Amino acid sequence: MRGHRYLLNKIGWAFFTIVFVILLNFFLFRVLPGDPARAGLRDPRLTVEAIEAIRARFGLDKPVINCFETLNPLRLGSCRVNPLQTQFFIYVGNLLRGELGISYHTNRPVAHMLVERLWNTVLLVGAGQVLSIFIGITLGIIAAWKARTTIDYTALVGSLMAWSLPTFWLGIILLFIGSRQLGLPIAGKVTPGGNFANMWEEWLDIGRHLILPTLTFTIVFVGEYMLIMRSTVLDVLSEDYILTAKAKGLSTFQILKDHALRNSMLPMVTIIALNLGFTVAGAIQIETVFSWPGLGQSIFEAVGRRDYPMLQGAFLLIAVSVILANLIADLLYSYLDPRVRAS
Amino acid sequence: MPAAFADAPLLLDVRHLSVDYVSRGQPAAHAVDDVSFVLREGEILGLVGESGCGKTTLMLSLMRLLPSAGRIVAGRVDLLGRDLLSLSEKEIADVRWKEMAMIFQGAMNALNPVRTIGDQISEVIVRHNIAGNKAVLDGRISELLELVGIPANRKDQYPHQYSGGMRQRAMIAMALACAPLIVIADEPTTALDVMIQAQILELLLTLRQKLGLAVILVTHDLGVVAEICDSVLVMYGGVTAEYASVNTIYNNPQHPYTQQLLDAFPDLSNPSDRLTSIPGYPPRLDALPPGCRFAPRCSVAFERCHHEQPPLYQLSQFHLASCHRVESE
Ligand SMILES: Nc1ncnc2c1ncn2[C@@H]1O[C@H](COP(=O)(O)OP(=O)(O)O)[C@@H](O)[C@H]1O
Ligand SMILES: [Mg+2]
């Protein structure tokens, strides 16, 4: 019963946060200057009718919301319009149907563009996260168990260095080494114009393209995971129940696995979930260096093009993934720690 | 030796055990210095002394569980004739809990908060291959919990769902899981209120009767000692102050430290007695006085006490005390 209350409470909060994000996201982009019609104003070839047509196409001819014609510049309007005929409620209505508007740049639905890119990012981030989490946690446990030995210090210095390397710089160095020494592809997801005999060969090609960006990603994140895991395990190892476990005659491996690991995973779960949520967007630098056609790259491009609907869609996607990742972390946390369920 | 135990089989024979704590750039702290005692089947030995006098260190070294700074620098620990200090890591791990189990100070944190009580008990049974199959294992866990007065249906609960007293009972159940010869209880009741304390001690006594358990009870409460112990080892600053049967300790204490501890202990039969406490502080282990370690706080110390450490004098067959006054008498 208590467990259900906890669950509902957390889901409720996630829901409210998403509603708040939708509001913020909508109004933020109305406050920002510029829209495609106004960009067109400077183009002498566009007739007034053409500009009006553009505005109508993107729904910009309607008031932002009751009482406000536009927010930037701030222009008040009639409060007695039908709310369903305002930009805000049209936006919300579209959202509920899974539509995120139309890109100013490509004129295609934003939702389609995002989904395409999202899978590429998930591929890259997923591979990098799994590797860095696995390696980081393992290294962290070993370093903590061997605290203040050469092994520990080596892992510590290595992780600190990896953590402090600038992502961009590391990517370029790896790109350089990987392509010169190992002949790995330097850009994109598949070899352009590649002709593949079967799906297996195509996947192999994608795999080869994945190596360098994944490696960069792993190096960037492994240090953080290792350092946090190390200090958490060190804390846990000084707990009384670890002494009990030793007194019970358990082996080092059993103590680490059955007593230290699960207790140390509690703070890790939160950090991993947050990182997972953020890295939907956080791969911007790596995707740019390796021309990986992911979300990060498209956000980067959309900023340059002032493609507001695309950015708005991407931000919403990122925010929702962070919120959902947090929700998952909370639920996982309550599964791992019975005390959370009780309180 | 109390008569009842003089001819019981010898379980544990600790001889001249010394433990240092070493840390870089600092002189070694002699936390335990040349301590000897024996434990026989069914005996309850009380280990008393102010906090910091090395009780926990002595107990941990019996199971070779000292923290990394701790070093056993001399002595022997024989369990049924086998020297525990010369066993390999793997061999001592087999001895732990199976032959000697330990209940730690502060049961609050001695149980893993994210695993159920039953799970933590079953873990040690499985480790030492006591129960053959799942059904036997489950039966054993229920039996253990009921033995210490916990309803068996609470085995799937977590430590935070137990009260302090119940957690300590669960620890005791866990200690009994592999039917050990010896249970070491390091201040098992310190964090508990008086009622629960009495219940836990009562439980230890019952278990001794039922299972023939030998117990080392670490405490600084002389009342507890009087109630349930057979023999008493009084420690001061890492050394043995006095070692005798409980009767001798109460009726004929020879070491001034023991005498003062008894004076400091409120006599429940005479509540008007003023509570006295021993003035001063126990010595710092890295800066011990040259003579008797108790001399700086001793009201009857004389010249010799301040520069010569007293040996352990044998006063009768089972009465040892380390005090110069004993010799001159
Ligand atoms: N891990 C350690 N490192 C260094 N000194 C320690 C350590 N543990 C205990 N000591 C010292 O050893 C002495 C004995 O401690 P302890 O055995 O815990 O005493 P007691 O259990 O009687 O209170 C104390 O002076 C304490 O400061
Ligand atoms: Mg202690």
XYZ file of C-alpha atoms and ligand atoms in Angstrom:
700
model
C 0.000 0.000 0.000
C 2.745 2.365 1.007
C 4.695 1.302 -2.058
C 1.768 2.319 -4.271
C 1.524 5.730 -2.654
C 5.209 6.297 -3.309
C 4.807 5.263 -6.930
C 1.755 7.444 -7.559
C 3.405 10.372 -5.832
C 6.473 10.132 -8.042
C 4.465 9.695 -11.234
C 2.286 12.651 -10.281
C 5.320 14.862 -9.806
C 6.796 13.785 -13.115
C 3.502 14.661 -14.808
C 3.385 18.140 -13.285
C 6.978 18.789 -14.193
C 6.273 17.884 -17.802
C 3.276 20.243 -17.889
C 5.463 23.018 -16.499
C 8.156 22.305 -19.072
C 5.619 22.489 -21.896
C 4.494 25.912 -20.686
C 8.021 27.187 -20.266
C 9.131 25.766 -23.578
C 6.249 27.352 -25.442
C 6.574 30.842 -24.021
C 10.353 30.849 -24.112
C 10.292 30.548 -27.878
C 7.648 33.280 -28.224
C 9.850 35.622 -26.234
C 12.884 34.953 -28.420
C 13.200 37.414 -31.293
C 12.630 36.560 -34.927
C 10.306 34.400 -36.961
C 10.562 33.215 -40.562
C 8.144 35.865 -41.789
C 10.143 38.659 -40.262
C 13.352 37.151 -41.584
C 11.615 37.320 -44.953
C 10.771 41.006 -44.518
C 14.288 41.840 -45.471
C 13.948 39.913 -48.697
C 12.594 42.403 -51.241
C 11.340 39.649 -53.511
C 8.685 38.567 -51.030
C 5.314 40.165 -51.494
C 3.102 41.068 -48.570
C 0.782 38.241 -49.557
C 3.653 35.752 -49.572
C 4.684 36.841 -46.088
C 1.135 36.487 -44.855
C 1.014 33.035 -46.408
C 4.188 32.045 -44.564
C 2.781 33.362 -41.291
C -0.409 31.455 -41.819
C 1.466 28.284 -42.691
C 3.295 28.289 -39.360
C 0.258 29.527 -37.447
C 1.932 32.804 -36.600
C -1.048 34.857 -37.732
C -2.983 33.862 -34.632
C -2.558 35.567 -31.230
C -0.068 33.825 -28.905
C -2.711 33.489 -26.213
C -5.708 35.442 -24.984
C -4.854 39.135 -24.382
C -1.420 38.777 -26.042
C -0.978 39.271 -29.749
C 2.772 38.671 -29.661
C 5.258 38.534 -26.799
C 8.304 39.923 -28.592
C 7.745 42.706 -29.249
C 5.122 42.719 -26.515
C 1.814 43.534 -28.168
C -1.435 43.225 -26.239
C -4.528 42.003 -28.008
C -8.125 41.159 -27.411
C -8.881 38.907 -24.478
C -12.152 37.812 -25.951
C -10.844 35.483 -28.627
C -11.623 31.809 -28.748
C -8.774 30.180 -26.747
C -8.747 27.276 -29.184
C -7.809 29.731 -31.914
C -4.634 30.889 -30.115
C -1.145 29.604 -30.818
C -0.786 28.151 -27.359
C -3.805 25.907 -27.427
C -3.190 24.908 -31.020
C 0.327 23.910 -29.909
C -0.995 21.899 -26.973
C -3.603 20.266 -29.177
C -0.941 19.283 -31.683
C 1.255 17.953 -28.899
C -1.520 15.672 -27.743
C -1.662 14.274 -31.273
C 2.105 13.780 -31.250
C 2.803 16.673 -33.609
C 5.575 19.095 -32.829
C 5.101 21.589 -35.628
C 6.905 22.114 -38.909
C 10.560 22.929 -39.286
C 11.223 26.438 -40.598
C 14.196 25.070 -42.449
C 13.123 21.832 -44.080
C 9.373 22.344 -44.014
C 9.043 18.792 -42.739
C 7.271 17.756 -39.538
C 9.662 18.183 -36.593
C 8.484 14.948 -35.000
C 9.661 12.908 -37.989
C 13.029 14.643 -38.075
C 13.551 14.132 -34.344
C 12.657 10.451 -34.382
C 15.151 9.792 -37.187
C 17.915 11.535 -35.313
C 16.952 10.149 -31.948
C 17.691 6.560 -32.937
C 21.169 7.473 -34.124
C 21.861 9.241 -30.852
C 20.472 6.383 -28.809
C 22.791 4.036 -30.697
C 25.862 6.148 -29.960
C 24.939 7.176 -26.423
C 23.651 3.723 -25.543
C 26.869 2.022 -26.596
C 29.009 4.658 -24.857
C 26.970 4.668 -21.665
C 26.843 0.901 -21.311
C 30.606 0.692 -21.783
C 31.490 3.564 -19.474
C 29.066 2.454 -16.751
C 30.348 -1.082 -16.833
C 34.034 -0.149 -16.911
C 33.625 2.754 -14.484
C 31.793 0.721 -11.860
C 34.213 -2.176 -12.104
C 37.242 0.097 -11.858
C 35.648 2.004 -8.979
C 35.055 -1.149 -6.958
C 38.557 -2.461 -7.587
C 40.136 0.877 -6.704
C 38.122 1.102 -3.481
C 38.946 -2.448 -2.447
C 42.624 -1.806 -3.202
C 42.484 1.690 -1.686
C 45.840 3.438 -1.294
C 47.731 0.915 -3.412
C 49.380 1.402 -6.800
C 46.310 -0.006 -8.530
C 44.114 2.526 -6.795
C 46.374 5.474 -7.556
C 46.745 4.481 -11.209
C 42.983 4.197 -11.653
C 42.484 7.454 -9.762
C 44.931 9.504 -11.814
C 43.705 7.939 -15.062
C 40.085 8.734 -14.221
C 40.815 12.288 -13.166
C 42.647 12.862 -16.431
C 39.881 11.286 -18.503
C 37.287 13.356 -16.683
C 39.104 16.618 -17.265
C 39.908 16.072 -20.951
C 37.962 18.490 -23.149
C 35.526 16.350 -25.161
C 36.099 18.251 -28.352
C 39.854 17.973 -28.141
C 39.795 14.284 -27.226
C 37.458 13.592 -30.150
C 39.771 15.269 -32.621
C 42.833 13.450 -31.287
C 41.080 10.090 -31.453
C 39.730 10.882 -34.890
C 43.236 11.679 -36.026
C 44.825 8.556 -34.542
C 41.954 6.256 -35.471
C 41.846 7.257 -39.096
C 45.604 7.404 -39.655
C 46.717 4.348 -37.725
C 43.676 2.097 -37.884
C 42.030 3.275 -41.060
C 38.690 3.838 -39.339
C 36.072 6.043 -41.017
C 36.093 9.592 -39.749
C 32.580 10.859 -40.403
C 28.950 9.869 -40.657
C 27.065 6.714 -39.821
C 27.479 4.681 -43.004
C 29.900 4.904 -45.890
C 28.240 7.268 -48.381
C 27.076 5.473 -51.513
C 28.019 2.188 -49.875
C 26.599 -0.866 -51.573
C 25.901 -3.607 -49.096
C 25.323 -7.219 -50.020
C 23.142 -7.798 -46.948
C 22.033 -6.235 -43.701
C 24.877 -7.828 -41.806
C 27.429 -5.949 -43.901
C 25.585 -2.690 -43.441
C 25.585 -3.139 -39.674
C 29.272 -3.942 -39.785
C 29.870 -0.677 -41.588
C 27.807 1.229 -39.000
C 29.770 -0.543 -36.288
C 33.057 0.658 -37.762
C 31.711 4.205 -37.840
C 30.600 3.861 -34.230
C 34.008 2.881 -32.838
C 35.645 6.294 -32.552
C 32.681 8.321 -31.261
C 31.815 5.556 -28.785
C 35.403 5.408 -27.593
C 35.422 9.175 -27.075
C 32.147 9.009 -25.220
C 33.349 6.157 -23.025
C 36.572 7.902 -22.070
C 34.731 11.102 -21.225
C 32.238 9.381 -18.923
C 34.221 6.509 -17.440
C 36.250 8.799 -15.180
C 33.197 10.300 -13.546
C 31.591 6.915 -12.928
C 34.816 5.466 -11.579
C 35.480 8.322 -9.164
C 31.958 8.397 -7.783
C 31.804 4.629 -7.484
C 35.173 4.539 -5.740
C 34.210 7.024 -3.072
C 30.792 5.441 -2.503
C 32.267 1.970 -2.163
C 34.897 3.331 0.224
C 32.111 4.746 2.395
C 30.165 1.521 2.284
C 33.228 -0.600 3.085
C 33.674 1.251 6.377
C 30.125 0.356 7.458
C 29.545 -2.069 10.312
C 27.647 -4.554 8.166
C 30.749 -5.074 6.059
C 32.587 -6.149 9.217
C 29.676 -8.480 9.950
C 30.005 -9.899 6.450
C 33.732 -10.504 6.990
C 33.055 -12.117 10.358
C 30.593 -14.440 8.634
C 33.513 -15.827 6.652
C 32.338 -14.470 3.297
C 34.956 -14.132 0.583
C 36.114 -10.791 -0.726
C 34.147 -11.358 -3.897
C 30.955 -12.184 -1.993
C 31.329 -9.144 0.234
C 31.812 -6.852 -2.732
C 29.017 -8.411 -4.755
C 26.377 -9.033 -2.109
C 27.011 -6.247 0.365
C 29.084 -3.422 -1.114
C 27.766 -3.329 -4.666
C 24.057 -3.025 -4.061
C 24.475 -0.425 -1.355
C 26.895 1.568 -3.478
C 24.573 1.419 -6.479
C 22.085 3.661 -4.692
C 23.840 6.960 -5.491
C 25.048 5.591 -8.830
C 21.509 4.948 -10.041
C 20.645 8.621 -9.710
C 23.758 9.772 -11.516
C 23.382 7.244 -14.321
C 19.736 8.146 -14.828
C 20.510 11.851 -14.960
C 23.329 11.286 -17.424
C 21.135 9.057 -19.578
C 18.486 11.736 -19.694
C 20.912 14.494 -20.546
C 22.968 12.596 -23.065
C 20.047 12.509 -25.453
C 21.320 16.010 -26.033
C 24.727 15.811 -24.427
C 26.419 14.177 -27.351
C 26.446 17.498 -29.233
C 30.211 17.859 -29.166
C 30.978 14.284 -30.124
C 28.335 14.230 -32.851
C 29.736 17.439 -34.271
C 33.324 16.207 -34.332
C 32.407 12.907 -35.957
C 29.572 14.296 -38.114
C 27.312 11.719 -36.496
C 23.752 12.392 -37.670
C 22.255 12.450 -34.190
C 20.057 14.767 -32.193
C 22.967 16.794 -30.879
C 24.136 17.590 -34.355
C 20.666 18.606 -35.477
C 20.276 20.879 -32.449
C 23.591 22.460 -33.294
C 22.427 23.047 -36.861
C 18.986 24.251 -35.821
C 20.539 26.926 -33.589
C 22.509 28.247 -36.528
C 19.363 28.347 -38.665
C 17.065 29.759 -36.002
C 14.813 26.822 -36.669
C 12.583 27.423 -33.631
C 10.070 24.603 -34.078
C 12.931 22.125 -34.386
C 14.655 23.511 -31.278
C 11.408 23.627 -29.373
C 10.743 20.004 -30.234
C 14.258 18.950 -29.332
C 14.162 20.792 -26.002
C 10.873 19.206 -25.117
C 12.249 15.803 -26.002
C 15.327 16.380 -23.849
C 13.328 17.706 -20.915
C 10.909 14.819 -21.053
C 13.765 12.298 -21.226
C 15.446 13.873 -18.206
C 12.190 13.810 -16.254
C 11.452 10.222 -17.232
C 15.024 9.179 -16.426
C 14.588 10.743 -13.009
C 11.331 8.943 -12.505
C 12.965 5.664 -13.418
C 15.815 6.435 -11.015
C 13.337 7.065 -8.204
C 11.505 3.840 -8.881
C 14.725 1.854 -9.181
C 15.988 3.472 -6.002
C 12.930 2.381 -4.096
C 13.416 -1.107 -5.425
C 17.057 -1.162 -4.321
C 16.514 0.497 -0.949
C 13.563 -0.773 1.070
C 13.861 2.202 3.426
C 12.790 4.588 0.668
C 9.557 2.715 0.131
C 8.751 2.988 3.810
C 9.229 6.713 4.231
C 38.250 -20.961 37.723
C 34.727 -21.336 39.105
C 34.359 -24.911 40.215
C 31.657 -25.701 37.668
C 33.992 -24.907 34.837
C 37.355 -26.105 36.061
C 36.972 -29.415 34.299
C 34.800 -28.424 31.367
C 36.622 -28.909 28.058
C 38.875 -26.045 27.068
C 37.638 -24.218 23.958
C 39.734 -21.136 23.636
C 43.210 -20.557 24.988
C 44.605 -17.081 24.420
C 48.204 -16.623 25.445
C 50.302 -13.447 25.650
C 48.383 -11.742 22.886
C 49.623 -8.266 21.880
C 48.102 -6.006 19.249
C 49.500 -2.748 17.866
C 47.896 -0.125 15.697
C 50.470 1.252 13.301
C 50.157 4.322 11.170
C 52.830 6.022 9.150
C 54.844 8.697 10.906
C 53.481 7.796 14.322
C 54.682 5.469 17.057
C 52.765 2.187 17.242
C 49.855 2.232 19.688
C 49.948 -0.850 21.913
C 46.207 -1.381 22.110
C 46.482 -4.850 23.647
C 49.567 -5.897 25.566
C 50.300 -9.437 26.688
C 46.755 -10.551 27.495
C 46.000 -14.188 28.326
C 42.736 -15.904 29.176
C 40.877 -19.154 28.633
C 37.299 -20.004 27.803
C 35.696 -23.332 28.606
C 32.552 -24.966 27.295
C 29.436 -23.257 28.640
C 31.380 -20.491 30.344
C 30.375 -16.844 30.197
C 33.406 -14.594 30.462
C 32.899 -10.919 31.149
C 35.400 -8.518 29.617
C 35.220 -5.174 31.384
C 37.041 -1.891 31.240
C 36.521 1.719 30.305
C 35.978 2.507 26.679
C 39.236 2.674 24.742
C 40.993 0.061 26.871
C 41.254 -2.409 23.981
C 38.250 -4.703 24.470
C 37.012 -4.554 20.904
C 40.558 -4.824 19.577
C 41.145 -7.978 21.612
C 37.901 -9.538 20.388
C 38.507 -8.644 16.752
C 41.980 -10.131 16.882
C 40.548 -13.476 18.051
C 38.750 -13.712 14.719
C 41.556 -11.972 12.855
C 39.233 -9.167 11.839
C 41.400 -6.224 12.845
C 41.234 -3.114 10.653
C 44.158 -2.720 8.288
C 46.192 -0.672 10.774
C 45.961 -3.415 13.415
C 48.805 -5.912 13.824
C 48.947 -8.961 16.062
C 52.555 -8.667 17.184
C 52.806 -11.540 19.638
C 50.897 -14.381 21.204
C 48.776 -17.370 20.322
C 45.048 -17.959 19.955
C 44.281 -21.671 20.226
C 40.780 -22.836 19.406
C 40.402 -26.496 20.354
C 44.144 -26.852 20.094
C 44.430 -25.224 16.680
C 46.472 -22.019 16.458
C 44.207 -19.555 14.661
C 47.017 -17.090 14.043
C 48.898 -19.515 11.809
C 45.907 -20.433 9.630
C 45.746 -19.269 6.026
C 43.199 -16.600 5.033
C 40.969 -19.298 3.592
C 41.171 -21.513 6.664
C 40.374 -18.694 9.081
C 37.400 -17.732 6.891
C 36.037 -21.232 7.438
C 36.446 -20.857 11.202
C 34.674 -17.492 11.301
C 31.036 -17.727 12.390
C 31.083 -21.510 12.153
C 33.093 -21.893 15.338
C 33.195 -18.344 16.649
C 30.457 -15.821 15.884
C 30.365 -12.190 16.900
C 27.642 -9.741 17.827
C 28.885 -6.249 17.316
C 28.575 -3.073 19.247
C 25.586 -1.152 17.840
C 23.287 -3.617 16.109
C 21.785 -0.650 14.313
C 24.357 -0.792 11.543
C 25.621 -4.336 11.855
C 22.839 -5.586 9.590
C 22.774 -4.671 5.920
C 19.862 -2.218 5.525
C 18.906 -3.318 2.008
C 18.626 -7.047 2.609
C 15.993 -8.917 4.564
C 16.812 -10.463 7.920
C 16.060 -13.948 6.637
C 18.283 -13.400 3.641
C 21.185 -12.311 5.808
C 20.810 -15.313 8.070
C 20.483 -17.725 5.178
C 23.614 -16.279 3.593
C 25.845 -17.493 6.394
C 24.187 -20.908 6.581
C 24.787 -21.368 2.860
C 28.356 -20.096 3.199
C 29.211 -22.813 5.689
C 27.161 -25.533 3.975
C 25.023 -26.251 6.979
C 21.624 -26.787 5.359
C 21.255 -29.194 2.466
C 18.278 -27.793 0.577
C 15.923 -24.835 0.443
C 13.291 -26.377 2.694
C 15.807 -27.251 5.402
C 17.273 -23.775 5.089
C 13.885 -22.076 5.508
C 13.058 -24.313 8.438
C 16.357 -23.466 10.081
C 15.813 -19.715 9.704
C 12.355 -19.913 11.257
C 13.711 -22.059 14.066
C 16.521 -19.583 14.791
C 14.205 -16.575 14.827
C 11.765 -18.285 17.150
C 14.625 -19.314 19.389
C 15.385 -15.645 20.033
C 11.731 -14.684 20.271
C 11.048 -13.257 16.815
C 7.948 -14.538 14.965
C 9.174 -16.519 11.957
C 6.880 -14.620 9.600
C 9.007 -11.515 10.062
C 11.991 -13.048 8.314
C 11.194 -11.265 5.062
C 11.301 -7.866 6.701
C 14.168 -5.416 6.541
C 16.231 -4.222 9.498
C 14.509 -0.824 9.582
C 11.201 -2.575 10.204
C 12.606 -4.053 13.426
C 12.950 -2.268 16.746
C 16.425 -1.868 18.261
C 15.938 -4.791 20.612
C 14.637 -7.004 17.836
C 17.567 -6.137 15.630
C 19.896 -7.277 18.370
C 17.857 -10.478 18.740
C 18.120 -11.004 14.996
C 21.894 -10.547 15.298
C 21.905 -13.206 18.010
C 19.840 -15.534 15.820
C 22.328 -14.955 13.041
C 25.221 -15.633 15.417
C 23.668 -18.983 16.303
C 22.993 -19.919 12.685
C 25.965 -22.262 12.317
C 25.804 -23.557 15.905
C 29.141 -22.033 16.907
C 31.130 -23.048 19.978
C 31.687 -19.468 21.031
C 29.689 -16.276 20.681
C 31.469 -12.998 21.243
C 29.065 -10.234 22.218
C 30.705 -6.822 22.067
C 28.598 -4.483 24.184
C 25.411 -6.023 22.811
C 23.123 -3.888 24.915
C 24.780 -0.471 24.985
C 22.317 1.239 22.665
C 19.231 -0.377 24.176
C 16.988 0.726 27.024
C 17.152 -1.039 30.359
C 14.123 -3.293 29.858
C 15.370 -4.554 26.509
C 18.891 -4.908 27.908
C 17.596 -7.259 30.581
C 15.682 -9.276 27.989
C 18.719 -9.680 25.768
C 20.895 -10.806 28.686
C 18.190 -13.201 29.808
C 18.183 -14.585 26.275
C 21.954 -15.118 26.333
C 21.645 -17.027 29.595
C 18.859 -19.234 28.233
C 20.830 -19.968 25.126
C 23.874 -20.915 27.128
C 21.719 -23.406 29.018
C 19.987 -24.771 25.926
C 22.946 -24.916 23.593
C 25.957 -25.190 25.861
C 27.289 -22.031 24.307
C 30.390 -20.298 25.579
C 30.081 -16.515 25.557
C 32.523 -13.649 25.849
C 30.503 -10.671 26.961
C 32.185 -7.329 26.506
C 30.679 -4.634 28.645
C 31.493 -1.750 30.912
C 28.488 -2.486 33.068
C 29.545 -4.371 36.193
C 25.918 -4.998 37.068
C 25.534 -7.086 33.954
C 28.703 -8.965 34.795
C 27.501 -9.792 38.293
C 24.257 -11.071 36.896
C 25.365 -13.461 34.209
C 29.130 -14.004 34.057
C 31.162 -16.857 35.490
C 34.563 -15.242 35.225
C 35.755 -11.716 34.654
C 38.719 -10.188 32.859
C 39.273 -6.565 33.832
C 41.336 -4.627 31.311
C 43.012 -1.314 31.793
C 44.883 0.538 29.040
C 45.451 -2.611 26.983
C 46.704 -4.829 29.808
C 45.080 -7.270 32.206
C 44.351 -5.571 35.508
C 42.663 -8.516 37.146
C 41.341 -11.883 36.060
C 39.251 -14.068 38.368
C 35.919 -15.732 38.962
C 32.972 -13.421 39.329
C 32.756 -14.153 43.065
C 36.379 -13.279 43.655
C 36.068 -10.069 41.658
C 33.094 -8.902 43.704
C 34.125 -10.163 47.094
C 37.880 -9.927 47.030
C 39.019 -7.481 44.354
C 42.782 -6.898 44.574
C 43.545 -4.396 41.848
C 42.751 -0.774 42.824
C 41.189 -0.270 39.392
C 38.745 -3.126 39.978
C 37.996 -1.763 43.420
C 37.293 1.681 42.058
C 35.147 0.286 39.242
C 33.085 -1.514 41.867
C 32.838 1.666 43.918
C 31.747 3.588 40.860
C 29.032 1.062 40.235
C 25.809 2.109 42.000
C 24.663 -0.470 44.497
C 21.017 -1.046 43.735
C 20.363 -2.509 47.155
C 21.453 0.733 48.760
C 20.295 3.652 46.608
C 21.460 6.293 49.094
C 25.090 5.470 48.266
C 26.749 8.272 46.398
C 27.919 7.418 42.932
C 31.662 7.856 42.713
C 33.546 7.888 39.453
C 37.219 7.336 38.852
C 38.991 10.688 38.497
C 41.268 11.249 35.509
C 41.387 9.687 32.082
C 42.703 6.381 30.721
C 46.243 6.674 29.308
C 46.938 7.532 25.698
C 48.191 4.370 24.041
C 50.930 6.172 22.124
C 52.250 7.823 25.307
C 52.018 5.234 28.052
C 53.396 5.974 31.510
C 56.677 4.146 32.206
C 55.412 2.201 35.229
C 51.979 0.802 35.964
C 49.484 2.151 33.439
C 46.997 2.870 36.183
C 49.481 4.594 38.515
C 48.619 8.178 37.457
C 45.006 7.633 38.536
C 45.660 5.260 41.435
C 44.941 6.582 44.944
C 47.228 4.023 46.584
C 50.166 4.123 44.151
C 53.631 4.293 45.641
C 57.139 5.010 44.356
C 57.661 1.723 42.511
C 54.352 1.941 40.651
C 55.550 4.976 38.720
C 58.591 3.426 37.105
C 58.113 -0.319 37.066
C 55.341 -2.103 35.280
C 53.840 -4.727 37.594
C 53.771 -8.327 36.366
C 50.636 -10.428 36.648
C 50.716 -11.960 40.124
C 48.992 -15.257 40.763
C 47.049 -14.889 44.010
C 45.271 -18.196 44.008
C 44.521 -20.931 41.533
C 42.202 -18.639 39.607
C 42.971 -15.114 40.618
C 45.465 -12.952 38.771
C 46.138 -9.266 39.365
C 48.799 -6.889 38.099
C 49.520 -4.678 41.072
C 52.694 -4.170 43.109
C 50.697 -3.968 46.308
C 49.657 -7.568 45.891
C 53.280 -8.694 46.136
C 54.170 -6.616 49.163
C 51.173 -7.938 51.098
N 41.564 1.387 13.479
C 42.292 1.897 14.486
N 43.442 2.559 14.248
C 44.178 3.073 15.240
N 43.844 2.992 16.548
C 42.709 2.350 16.872
C 41.868 1.774 15.869
N 40.811 1.206 16.487
C 40.974 1.427 17.802
N 42.125 2.102 18.057
C 42.638 2.475 19.362
O 42.830 1.329 20.123
C 42.406 1.533 21.446
C 41.457 0.458 21.862
O 40.254 0.626 21.161
P 39.053 -0.394 21.320
O 39.590 -1.771 21.164
O 37.989 0.019 20.383
O 38.604 -0.144 22.814
P 37.248 -0.515 23.547
O 36.516 -1.506 22.707
O 37.666 -1.055 24.857
O 36.482 0.744 23.719
C 41.804 2.920 21.515
O 42.731 3.774 22.113
C 41.609 3.309 20.099
O 41.883 4.683 19.923
Mg 34.608 -1.345 21.949
